[in-house]
mmCIF file of C-alpha atoms in Angstrom:
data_model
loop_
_atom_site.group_PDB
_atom_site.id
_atom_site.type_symbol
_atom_site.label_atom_id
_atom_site.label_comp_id
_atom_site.label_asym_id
_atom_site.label_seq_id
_atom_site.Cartn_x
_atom_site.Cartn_y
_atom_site.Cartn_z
ATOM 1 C CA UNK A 1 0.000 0.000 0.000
ATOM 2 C CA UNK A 2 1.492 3.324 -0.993
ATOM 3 C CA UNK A 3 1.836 5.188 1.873
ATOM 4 C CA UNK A 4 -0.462 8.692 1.574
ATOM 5 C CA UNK A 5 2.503 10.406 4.095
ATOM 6 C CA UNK A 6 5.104 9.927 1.625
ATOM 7 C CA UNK A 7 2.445 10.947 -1.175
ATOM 8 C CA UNK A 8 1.266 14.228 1.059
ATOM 9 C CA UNK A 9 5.201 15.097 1.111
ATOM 10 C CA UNK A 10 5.165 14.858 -2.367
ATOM 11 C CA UNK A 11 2.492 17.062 -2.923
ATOM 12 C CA UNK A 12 3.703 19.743 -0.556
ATOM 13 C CA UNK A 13 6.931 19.866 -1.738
ATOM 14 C CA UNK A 14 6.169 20.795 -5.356
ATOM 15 C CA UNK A 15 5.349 24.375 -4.784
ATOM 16 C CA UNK A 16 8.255 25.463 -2.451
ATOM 17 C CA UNK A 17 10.679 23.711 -5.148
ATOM 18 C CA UNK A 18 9.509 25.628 -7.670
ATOM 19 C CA UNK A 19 9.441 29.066 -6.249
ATOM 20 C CA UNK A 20 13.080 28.467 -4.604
ATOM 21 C CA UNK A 21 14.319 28.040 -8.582
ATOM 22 C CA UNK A 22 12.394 31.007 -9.582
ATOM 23 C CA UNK A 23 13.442 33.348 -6.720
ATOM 24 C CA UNK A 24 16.946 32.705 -7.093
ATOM 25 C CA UNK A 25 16.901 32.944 -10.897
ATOM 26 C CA UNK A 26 14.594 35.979 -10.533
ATOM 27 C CA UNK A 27 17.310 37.356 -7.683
ATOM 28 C CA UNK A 28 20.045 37.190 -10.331
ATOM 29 C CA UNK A 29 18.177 39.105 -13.397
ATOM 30 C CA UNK A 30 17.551 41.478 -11.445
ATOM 31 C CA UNK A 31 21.077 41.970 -9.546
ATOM 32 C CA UNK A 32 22.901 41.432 -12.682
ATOM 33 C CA UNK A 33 20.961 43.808 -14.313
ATOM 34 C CA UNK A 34 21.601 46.194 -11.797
ATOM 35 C CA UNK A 35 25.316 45.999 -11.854
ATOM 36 C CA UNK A 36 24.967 46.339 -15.899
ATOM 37 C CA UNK A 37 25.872 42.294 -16.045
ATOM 38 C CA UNK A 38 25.018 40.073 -18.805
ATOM 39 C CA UNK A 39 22.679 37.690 -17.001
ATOM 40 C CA UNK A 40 24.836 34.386 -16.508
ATOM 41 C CA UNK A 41 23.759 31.178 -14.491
ATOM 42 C CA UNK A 42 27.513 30.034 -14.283
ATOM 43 C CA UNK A 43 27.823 32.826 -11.386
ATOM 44 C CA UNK A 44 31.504 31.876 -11.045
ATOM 45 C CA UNK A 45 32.321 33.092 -14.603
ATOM 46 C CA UNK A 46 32.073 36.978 -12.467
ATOM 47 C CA UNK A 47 34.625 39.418 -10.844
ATOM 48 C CA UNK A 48 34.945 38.653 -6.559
ATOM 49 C CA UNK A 49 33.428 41.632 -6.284
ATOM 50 C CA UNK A 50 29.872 40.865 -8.634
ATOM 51 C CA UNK A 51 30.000 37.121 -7.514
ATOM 52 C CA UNK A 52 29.589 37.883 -3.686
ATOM 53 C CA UNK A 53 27.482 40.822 -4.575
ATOM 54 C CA UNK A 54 24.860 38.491 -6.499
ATOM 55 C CA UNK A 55 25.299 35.591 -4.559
ATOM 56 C CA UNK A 56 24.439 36.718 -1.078
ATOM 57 C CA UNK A 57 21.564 39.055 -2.381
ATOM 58 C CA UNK A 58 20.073 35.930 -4.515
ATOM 59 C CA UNK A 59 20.386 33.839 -2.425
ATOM 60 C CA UNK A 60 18.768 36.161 0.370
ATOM 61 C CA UNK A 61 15.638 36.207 -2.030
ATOM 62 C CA UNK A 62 15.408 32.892 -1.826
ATOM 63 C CA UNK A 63 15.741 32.066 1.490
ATOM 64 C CA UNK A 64 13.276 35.143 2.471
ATOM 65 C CA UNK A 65 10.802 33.564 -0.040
ATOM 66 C CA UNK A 66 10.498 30.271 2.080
ATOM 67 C CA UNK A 67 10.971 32.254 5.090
ATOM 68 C CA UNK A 68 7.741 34.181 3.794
ATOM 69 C CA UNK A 69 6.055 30.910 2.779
ATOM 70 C CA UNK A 70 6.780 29.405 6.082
ATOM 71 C CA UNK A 71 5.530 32.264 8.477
ATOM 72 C CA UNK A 72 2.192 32.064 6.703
ATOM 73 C CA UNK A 73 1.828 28.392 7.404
ATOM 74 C CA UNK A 74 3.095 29.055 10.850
ATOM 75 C CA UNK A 75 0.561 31.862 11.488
ATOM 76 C CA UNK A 76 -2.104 29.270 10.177
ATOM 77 C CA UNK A 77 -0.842 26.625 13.008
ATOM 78 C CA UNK A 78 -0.841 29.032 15.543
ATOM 79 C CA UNK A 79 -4.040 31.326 14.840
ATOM 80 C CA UNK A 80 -6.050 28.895 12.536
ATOM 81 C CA UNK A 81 -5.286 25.268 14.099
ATOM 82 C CA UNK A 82 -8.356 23.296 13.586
ATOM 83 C CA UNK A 83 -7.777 21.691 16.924
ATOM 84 C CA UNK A 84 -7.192 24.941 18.789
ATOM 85 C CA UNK A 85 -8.486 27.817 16.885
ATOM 86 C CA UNK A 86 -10.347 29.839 19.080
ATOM 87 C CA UNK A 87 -14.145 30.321 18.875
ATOM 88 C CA UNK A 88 -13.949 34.206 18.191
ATOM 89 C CA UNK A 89 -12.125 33.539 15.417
ATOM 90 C CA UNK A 90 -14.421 30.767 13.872
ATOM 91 C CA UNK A 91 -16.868 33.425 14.340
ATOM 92 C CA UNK A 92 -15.181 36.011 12.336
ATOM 93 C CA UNK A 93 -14.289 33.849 9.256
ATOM 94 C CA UNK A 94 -17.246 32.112 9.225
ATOM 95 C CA UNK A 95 -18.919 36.093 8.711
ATOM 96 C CA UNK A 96 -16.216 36.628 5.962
ATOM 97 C CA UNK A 97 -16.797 33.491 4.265
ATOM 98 C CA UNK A 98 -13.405 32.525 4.878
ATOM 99 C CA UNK A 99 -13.278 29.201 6.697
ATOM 100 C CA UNK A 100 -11.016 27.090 4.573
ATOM 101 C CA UNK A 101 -8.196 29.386 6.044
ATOM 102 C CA UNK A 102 -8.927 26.868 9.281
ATOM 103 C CA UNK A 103 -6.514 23.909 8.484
ATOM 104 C CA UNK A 104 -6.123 20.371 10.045
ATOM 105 C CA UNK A 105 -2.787 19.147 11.981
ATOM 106 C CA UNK A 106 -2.368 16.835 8.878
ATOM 107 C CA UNK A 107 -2.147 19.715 6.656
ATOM 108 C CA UNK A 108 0.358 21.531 8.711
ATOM 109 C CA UNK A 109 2.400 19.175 9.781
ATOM 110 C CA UNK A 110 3.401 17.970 6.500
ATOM 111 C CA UNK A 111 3.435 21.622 4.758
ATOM 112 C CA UNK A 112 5.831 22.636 8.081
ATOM 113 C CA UNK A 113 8.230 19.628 7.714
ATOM 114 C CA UNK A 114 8.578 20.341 4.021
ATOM 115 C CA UNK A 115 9.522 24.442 4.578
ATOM 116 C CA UNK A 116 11.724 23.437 7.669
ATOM 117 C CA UNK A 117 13.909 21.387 5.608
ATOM 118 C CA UNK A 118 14.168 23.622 2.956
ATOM 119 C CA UNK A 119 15.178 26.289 5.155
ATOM 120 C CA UNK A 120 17.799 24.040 6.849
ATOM 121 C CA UNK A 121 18.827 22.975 3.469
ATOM 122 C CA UNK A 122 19.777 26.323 2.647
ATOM 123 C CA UNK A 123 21.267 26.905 5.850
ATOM 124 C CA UNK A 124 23.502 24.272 5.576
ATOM 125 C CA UNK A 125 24.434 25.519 1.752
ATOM 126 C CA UNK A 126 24.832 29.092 2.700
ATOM 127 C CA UNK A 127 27.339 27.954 5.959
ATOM 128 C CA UNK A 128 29.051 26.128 3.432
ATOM 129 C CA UNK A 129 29.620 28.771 0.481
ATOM 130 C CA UNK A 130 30.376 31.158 3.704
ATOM 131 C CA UNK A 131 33.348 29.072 4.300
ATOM 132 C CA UNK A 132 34.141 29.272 0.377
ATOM 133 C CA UNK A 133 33.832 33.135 0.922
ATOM 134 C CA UNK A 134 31.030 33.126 -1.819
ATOM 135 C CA UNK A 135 28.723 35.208 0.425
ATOM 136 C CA UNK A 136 28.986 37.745 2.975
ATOM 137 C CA UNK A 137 28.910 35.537 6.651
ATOM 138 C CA UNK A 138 26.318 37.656 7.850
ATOM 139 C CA UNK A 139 23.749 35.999 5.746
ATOM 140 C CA UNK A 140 25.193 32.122 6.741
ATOM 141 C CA UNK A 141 24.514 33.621 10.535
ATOM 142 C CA UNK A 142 21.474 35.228 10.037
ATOM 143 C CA UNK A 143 20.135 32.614 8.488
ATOM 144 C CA UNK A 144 21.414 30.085 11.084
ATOM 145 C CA UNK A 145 19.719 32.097 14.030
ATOM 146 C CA UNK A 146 16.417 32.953 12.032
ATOM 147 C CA UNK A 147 16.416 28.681 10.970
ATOM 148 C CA UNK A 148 16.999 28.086 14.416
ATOM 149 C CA UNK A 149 14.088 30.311 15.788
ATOM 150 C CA UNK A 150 11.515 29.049 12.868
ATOM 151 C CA UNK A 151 12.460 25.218 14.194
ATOM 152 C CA UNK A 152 11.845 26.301 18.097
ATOM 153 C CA UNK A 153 8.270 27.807 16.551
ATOM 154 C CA UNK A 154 7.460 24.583 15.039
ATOM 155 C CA UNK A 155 8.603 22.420 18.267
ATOM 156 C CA UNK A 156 6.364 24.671 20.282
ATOM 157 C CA UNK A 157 3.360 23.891 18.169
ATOM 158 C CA UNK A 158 3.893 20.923 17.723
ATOM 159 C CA UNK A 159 4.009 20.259 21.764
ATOM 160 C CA UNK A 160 0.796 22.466 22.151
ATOM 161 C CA UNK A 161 -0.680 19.848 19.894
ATOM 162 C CA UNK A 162 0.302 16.865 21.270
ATOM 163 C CA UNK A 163 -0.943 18.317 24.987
ATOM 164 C CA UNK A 164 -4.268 18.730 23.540
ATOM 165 C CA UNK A 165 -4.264 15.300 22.238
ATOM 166 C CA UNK A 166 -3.227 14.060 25.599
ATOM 167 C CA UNK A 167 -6.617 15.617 27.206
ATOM 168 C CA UNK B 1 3.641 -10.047 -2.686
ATOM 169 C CA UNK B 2 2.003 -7.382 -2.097
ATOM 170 C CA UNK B 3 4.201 -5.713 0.646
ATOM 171 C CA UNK B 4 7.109 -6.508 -1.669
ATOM 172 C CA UNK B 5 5.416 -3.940 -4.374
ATOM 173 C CA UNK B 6 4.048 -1.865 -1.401
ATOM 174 C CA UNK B 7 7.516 -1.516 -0.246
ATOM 175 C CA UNK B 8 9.002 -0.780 -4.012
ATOM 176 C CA UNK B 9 6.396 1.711 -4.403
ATOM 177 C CA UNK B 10 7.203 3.291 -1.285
ATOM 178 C CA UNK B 11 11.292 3.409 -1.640
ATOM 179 C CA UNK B 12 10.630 4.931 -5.103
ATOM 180 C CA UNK B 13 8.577 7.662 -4.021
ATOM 181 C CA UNK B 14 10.821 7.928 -0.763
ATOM 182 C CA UNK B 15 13.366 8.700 -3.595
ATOM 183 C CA UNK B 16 11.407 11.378 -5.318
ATOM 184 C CA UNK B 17 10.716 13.051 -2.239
ATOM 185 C CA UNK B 18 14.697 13.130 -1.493
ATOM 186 C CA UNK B 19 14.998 14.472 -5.253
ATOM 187 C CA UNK B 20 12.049 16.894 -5.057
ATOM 188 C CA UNK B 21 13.881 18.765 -1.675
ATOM 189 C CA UNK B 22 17.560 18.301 -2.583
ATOM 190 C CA UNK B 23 17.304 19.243 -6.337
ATOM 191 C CA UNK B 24 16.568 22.840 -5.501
ATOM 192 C CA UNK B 25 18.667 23.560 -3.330
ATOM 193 C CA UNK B 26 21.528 21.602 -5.215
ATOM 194 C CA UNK B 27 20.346 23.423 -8.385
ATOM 195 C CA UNK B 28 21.051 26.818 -6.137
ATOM 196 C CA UNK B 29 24.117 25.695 -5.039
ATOM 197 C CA UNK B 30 25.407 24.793 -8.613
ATOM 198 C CA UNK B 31 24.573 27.935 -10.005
ATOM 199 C CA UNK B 32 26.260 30.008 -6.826
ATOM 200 C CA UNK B 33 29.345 27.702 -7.435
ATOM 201 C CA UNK B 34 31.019 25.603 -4.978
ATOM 202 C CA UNK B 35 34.488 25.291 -3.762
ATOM 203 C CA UNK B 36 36.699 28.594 -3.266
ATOM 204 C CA UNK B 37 36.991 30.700 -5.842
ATOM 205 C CA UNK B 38 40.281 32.824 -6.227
ATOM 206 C CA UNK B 39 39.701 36.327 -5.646
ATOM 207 C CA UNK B 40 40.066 38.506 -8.804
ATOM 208 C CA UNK B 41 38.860 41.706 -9.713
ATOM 209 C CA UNK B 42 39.004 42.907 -6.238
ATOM 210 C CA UNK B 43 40.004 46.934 -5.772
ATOM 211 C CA UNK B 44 42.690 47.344 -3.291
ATOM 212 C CA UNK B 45 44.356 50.199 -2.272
ATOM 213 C CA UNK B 46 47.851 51.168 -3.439
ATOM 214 C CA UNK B 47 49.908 53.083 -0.515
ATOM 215 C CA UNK B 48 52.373 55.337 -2.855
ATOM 216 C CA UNK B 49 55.719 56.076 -1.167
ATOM 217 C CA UNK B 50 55.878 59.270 -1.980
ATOM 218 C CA UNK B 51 52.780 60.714 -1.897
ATOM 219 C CA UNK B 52 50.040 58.446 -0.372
ATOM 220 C CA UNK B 53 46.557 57.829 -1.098
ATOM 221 C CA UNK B 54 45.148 55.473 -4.242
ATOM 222 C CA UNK B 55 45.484 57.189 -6.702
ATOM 223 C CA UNK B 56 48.608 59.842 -7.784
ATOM 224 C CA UNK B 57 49.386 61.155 -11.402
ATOM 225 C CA UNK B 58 52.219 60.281 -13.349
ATOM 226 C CA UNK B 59 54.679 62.424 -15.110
ATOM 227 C CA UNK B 60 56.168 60.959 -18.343
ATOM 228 C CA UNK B 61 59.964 60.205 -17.464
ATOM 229 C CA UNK B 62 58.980 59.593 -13.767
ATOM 230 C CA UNK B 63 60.147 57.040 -11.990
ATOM 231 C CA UNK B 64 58.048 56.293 -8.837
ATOM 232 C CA UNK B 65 57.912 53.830 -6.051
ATOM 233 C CA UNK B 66 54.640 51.892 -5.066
ATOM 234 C CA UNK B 67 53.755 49.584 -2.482
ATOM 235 C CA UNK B 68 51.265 46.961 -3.106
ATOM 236 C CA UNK B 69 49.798 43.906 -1.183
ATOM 237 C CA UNK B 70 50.555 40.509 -2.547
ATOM 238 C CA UNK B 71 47.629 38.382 -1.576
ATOM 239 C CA UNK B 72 49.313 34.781 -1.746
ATOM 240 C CA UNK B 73 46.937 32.219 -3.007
ATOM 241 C CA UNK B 74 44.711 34.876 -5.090
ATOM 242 C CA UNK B 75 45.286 37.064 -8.293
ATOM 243 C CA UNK B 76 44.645 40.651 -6.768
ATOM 244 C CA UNK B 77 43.944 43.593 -9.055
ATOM 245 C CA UNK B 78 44.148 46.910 -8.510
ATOM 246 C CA UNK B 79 42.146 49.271 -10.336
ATOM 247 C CA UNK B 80 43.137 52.902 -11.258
ATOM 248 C CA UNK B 81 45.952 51.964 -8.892
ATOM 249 C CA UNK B 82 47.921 55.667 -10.604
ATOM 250 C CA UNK B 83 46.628 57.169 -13.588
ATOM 251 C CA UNK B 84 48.633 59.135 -16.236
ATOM 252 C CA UNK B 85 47.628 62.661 -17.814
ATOM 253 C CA UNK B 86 48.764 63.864 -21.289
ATOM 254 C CA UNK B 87 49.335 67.383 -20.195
ATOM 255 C CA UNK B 88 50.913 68.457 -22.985
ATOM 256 C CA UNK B 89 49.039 70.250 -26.522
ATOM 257 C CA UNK B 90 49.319 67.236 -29.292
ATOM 258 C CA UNK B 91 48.803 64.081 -28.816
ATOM 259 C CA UNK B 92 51.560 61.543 -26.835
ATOM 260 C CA UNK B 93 52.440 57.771 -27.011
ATOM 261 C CA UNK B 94 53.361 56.286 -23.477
ATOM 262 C CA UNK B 95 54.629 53.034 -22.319
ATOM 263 C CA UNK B 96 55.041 51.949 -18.857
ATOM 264 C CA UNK B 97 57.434 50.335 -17.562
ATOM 265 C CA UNK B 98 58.291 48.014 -14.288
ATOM 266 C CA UNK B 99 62.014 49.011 -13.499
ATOM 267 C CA UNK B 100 62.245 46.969 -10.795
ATOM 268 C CA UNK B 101 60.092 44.612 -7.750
ATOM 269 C CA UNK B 102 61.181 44.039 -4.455
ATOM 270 C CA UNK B 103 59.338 41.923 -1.705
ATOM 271 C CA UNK B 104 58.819 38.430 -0.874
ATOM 272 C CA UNK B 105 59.230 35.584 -3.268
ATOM 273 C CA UNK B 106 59.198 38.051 -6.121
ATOM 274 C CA UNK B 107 60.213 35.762 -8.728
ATOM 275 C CA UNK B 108 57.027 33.963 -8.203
ATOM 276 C CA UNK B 109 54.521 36.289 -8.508
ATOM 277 C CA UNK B 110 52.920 37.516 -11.965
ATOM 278 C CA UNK B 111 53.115 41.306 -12.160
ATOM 279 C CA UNK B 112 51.224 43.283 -15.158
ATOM 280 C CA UNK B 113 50.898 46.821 -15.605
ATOM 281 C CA UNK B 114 48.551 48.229 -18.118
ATOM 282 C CA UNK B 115 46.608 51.194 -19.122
ATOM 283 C CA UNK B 116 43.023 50.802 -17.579
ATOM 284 C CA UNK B 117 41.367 51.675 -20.921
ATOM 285 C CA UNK B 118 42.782 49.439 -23.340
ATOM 286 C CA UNK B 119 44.935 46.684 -21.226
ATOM 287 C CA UNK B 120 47.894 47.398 -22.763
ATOM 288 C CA UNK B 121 51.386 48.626 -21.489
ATOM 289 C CA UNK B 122 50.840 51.304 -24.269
ATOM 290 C CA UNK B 123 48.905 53.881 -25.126
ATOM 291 C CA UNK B 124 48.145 57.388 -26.797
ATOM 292 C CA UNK B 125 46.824 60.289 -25.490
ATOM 293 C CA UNK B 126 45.200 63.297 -26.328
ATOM 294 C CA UNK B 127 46.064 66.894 -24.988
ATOM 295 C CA UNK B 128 44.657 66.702 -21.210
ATOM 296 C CA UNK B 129 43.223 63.071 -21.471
ATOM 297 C CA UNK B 130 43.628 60.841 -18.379
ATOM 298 C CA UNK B 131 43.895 57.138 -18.086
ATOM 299 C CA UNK B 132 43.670 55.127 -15.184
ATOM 300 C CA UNK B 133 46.833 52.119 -14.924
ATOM 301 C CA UNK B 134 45.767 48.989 -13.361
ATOM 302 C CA UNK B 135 47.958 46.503 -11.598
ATOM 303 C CA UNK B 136 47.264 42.923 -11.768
ATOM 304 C CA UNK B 137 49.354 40.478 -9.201
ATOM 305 C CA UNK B 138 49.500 36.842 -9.127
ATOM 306 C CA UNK B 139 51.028 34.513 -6.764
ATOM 307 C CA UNK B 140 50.433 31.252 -6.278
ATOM 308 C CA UNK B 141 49.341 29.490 -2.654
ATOM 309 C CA UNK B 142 52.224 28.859 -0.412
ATOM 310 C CA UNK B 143 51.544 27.779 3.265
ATOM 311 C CA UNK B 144 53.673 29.995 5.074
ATOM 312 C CA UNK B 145 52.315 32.993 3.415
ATOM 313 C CA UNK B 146 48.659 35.162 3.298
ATOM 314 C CA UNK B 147 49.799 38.265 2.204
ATOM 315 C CA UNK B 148 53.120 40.591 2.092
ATOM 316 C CA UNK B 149 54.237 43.793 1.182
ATOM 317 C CA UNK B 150 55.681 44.176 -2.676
ATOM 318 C CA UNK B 151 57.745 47.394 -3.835
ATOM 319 C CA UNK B 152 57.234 48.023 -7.436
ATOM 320 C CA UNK B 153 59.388 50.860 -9.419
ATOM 321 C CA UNK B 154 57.834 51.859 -12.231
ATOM 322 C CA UNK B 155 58.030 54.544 -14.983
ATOM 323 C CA UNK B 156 56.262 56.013 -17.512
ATOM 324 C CA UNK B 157 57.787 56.892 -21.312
ATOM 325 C CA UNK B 158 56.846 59.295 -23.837
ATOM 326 C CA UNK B 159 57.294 57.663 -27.552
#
């Protein structure tokens, strides 16, 4: 039996792929365009100077895309948890017509485990190119500590829900 | 026979999960590069003995003295290190010239002088035209060394 986890991964993982590509690509028009580049994928092929330039601002995009994508579905677990969302709020959307934005723990879980390990993923590549001197360090840092306080959002919710389970 | 295919199916799409969240970010990290890259095209200051600052005109006939960083392990370049003004009223060929280097391990590094606008150690000028003169140095990676102090004497000549 094909296992509907693996499938639900799947299925979550399509979007975030697709709109890393596009940010970074979309990072490095525009940044090579700025400096008055001829837009290259082979990013090596530049001066020091252009390569960290376009690199760390690129790949800031990026990661501030998922970062983006990730704080919405973390507002949705926190504010519009189907097993915790408060009554005031079911109210309100149900007024606005907006109910679907209430989501089940199914739905977030797998949507937050897909984000969280693109975000590491990136981490980990951005300490890396850091160590290459391909970026500035402050983005490998930064986006260490902001990983890092994401993951501890996630653990928290997560914990909330398995409390409420336990009742 | 059924959990044999259950657990094919599963390792297969196990697999094109691992693809679906690595490829990206592999795909990112091929196109940022990987591995150090030697540093080139990087502006550096050039202390001048005589004068100081980055930048100090040249006289055709001068000889002057600069100091430089060599940055072992890295091909450094230093843009409009001097520039050179035709301040005469026709137009001038010039050549520069490295008289002499002085430093560390000199015979192993790659010096080049040229004129900024063309790349060449030659160049002509109009009446009150300025070029910049760029300085390229090369030296290979040595484990005793990051950087060191390199003396150049240069000149400039009038054709």
């Amino acid at each position: 039996m094909i296992s509907k986890t693996l499938l639900k991964l799947i299925d979550e993982a399509i979007l975030p792929a697709v709109v890393l590509i596009a940010a970074k690509i979309t990072g490095i028009a525009i940044l090579t365009s700025y400096l008055g580049l001829d837009f290259t994928l082979n990013l090596k092929s530049l001066d020091a100077v252009s390569l960290t330039f376009v690199n760390t601002y690129s790949n800031l995009f990026s990661y501030g895309i998922i970062i983006v994508g990730l704080s919405f579905i973390l507002i949705r677990a926190y504010f519009f948890h189907g097993s915790h969302v408060a009554p005031q709020i079911t109210l309100r959307l149900a007024t606005w017509n907006l109910t679907t934005v209430v989501t089940t723990t199914y739905e977030l879980f797998h949507q937050v485990v897909v984000w969280l390990s693109y975000l590491w993923l990136l981490t980990l590549l951005f300490t890396l190119q850091n160590y290459w001197q391909l970026i500035a360090p402050q983005i490998a840092w930064g986006s260490l500590i902001l990983t890092l306080i994401y993951t501890g959002l996630f653990i928290w919710d997560a914990e909330r829900e398995i409390d409420i389970r336990r009742m | 026979m059924e959990k044999l295919g259950s657990f094919f199916s599963n390792t297969i799409l196990t697999a094109f999960l691992l693809v679906l969240i690595l490829g990206p970010v592999g795909i990112i990290g091929k196109i940022s590069g990987t591995g150090p890259k030697i540093i080139r095209g990087v502006a550096l200051g050039a202390k001048l003995n005589e004068r100081g600052g980055t930048l100090s005109g040249l006289r055709a006939g001068e000889i002057k003295e600069i100091s430089v960083t060599t940055f072992w392990g890295n091909q450094a370049q230093y843009k409009n290190a001097l520039s050179l003004k035709n301040e005469t009223e026709i137009a001038r060929d010039y050549r520069i010239e490295i008289l002499g280097v002085s430093g560390t391990a000199v015979e192993e590094q790659k010096i080049r002088l040229s004129f900024a606008r063309n790349g060449q150690d030659t160049i002509t000028l109009q009446p009150g035209e300025t070029v910049g003169i760029d300085l390229d140095i090369t030296a290979p990676e040595k484990d005793n060394l990051t950087r060191t102090q390199t003396t150049l004497k240069l000149a400039i000549w009038e054709n």
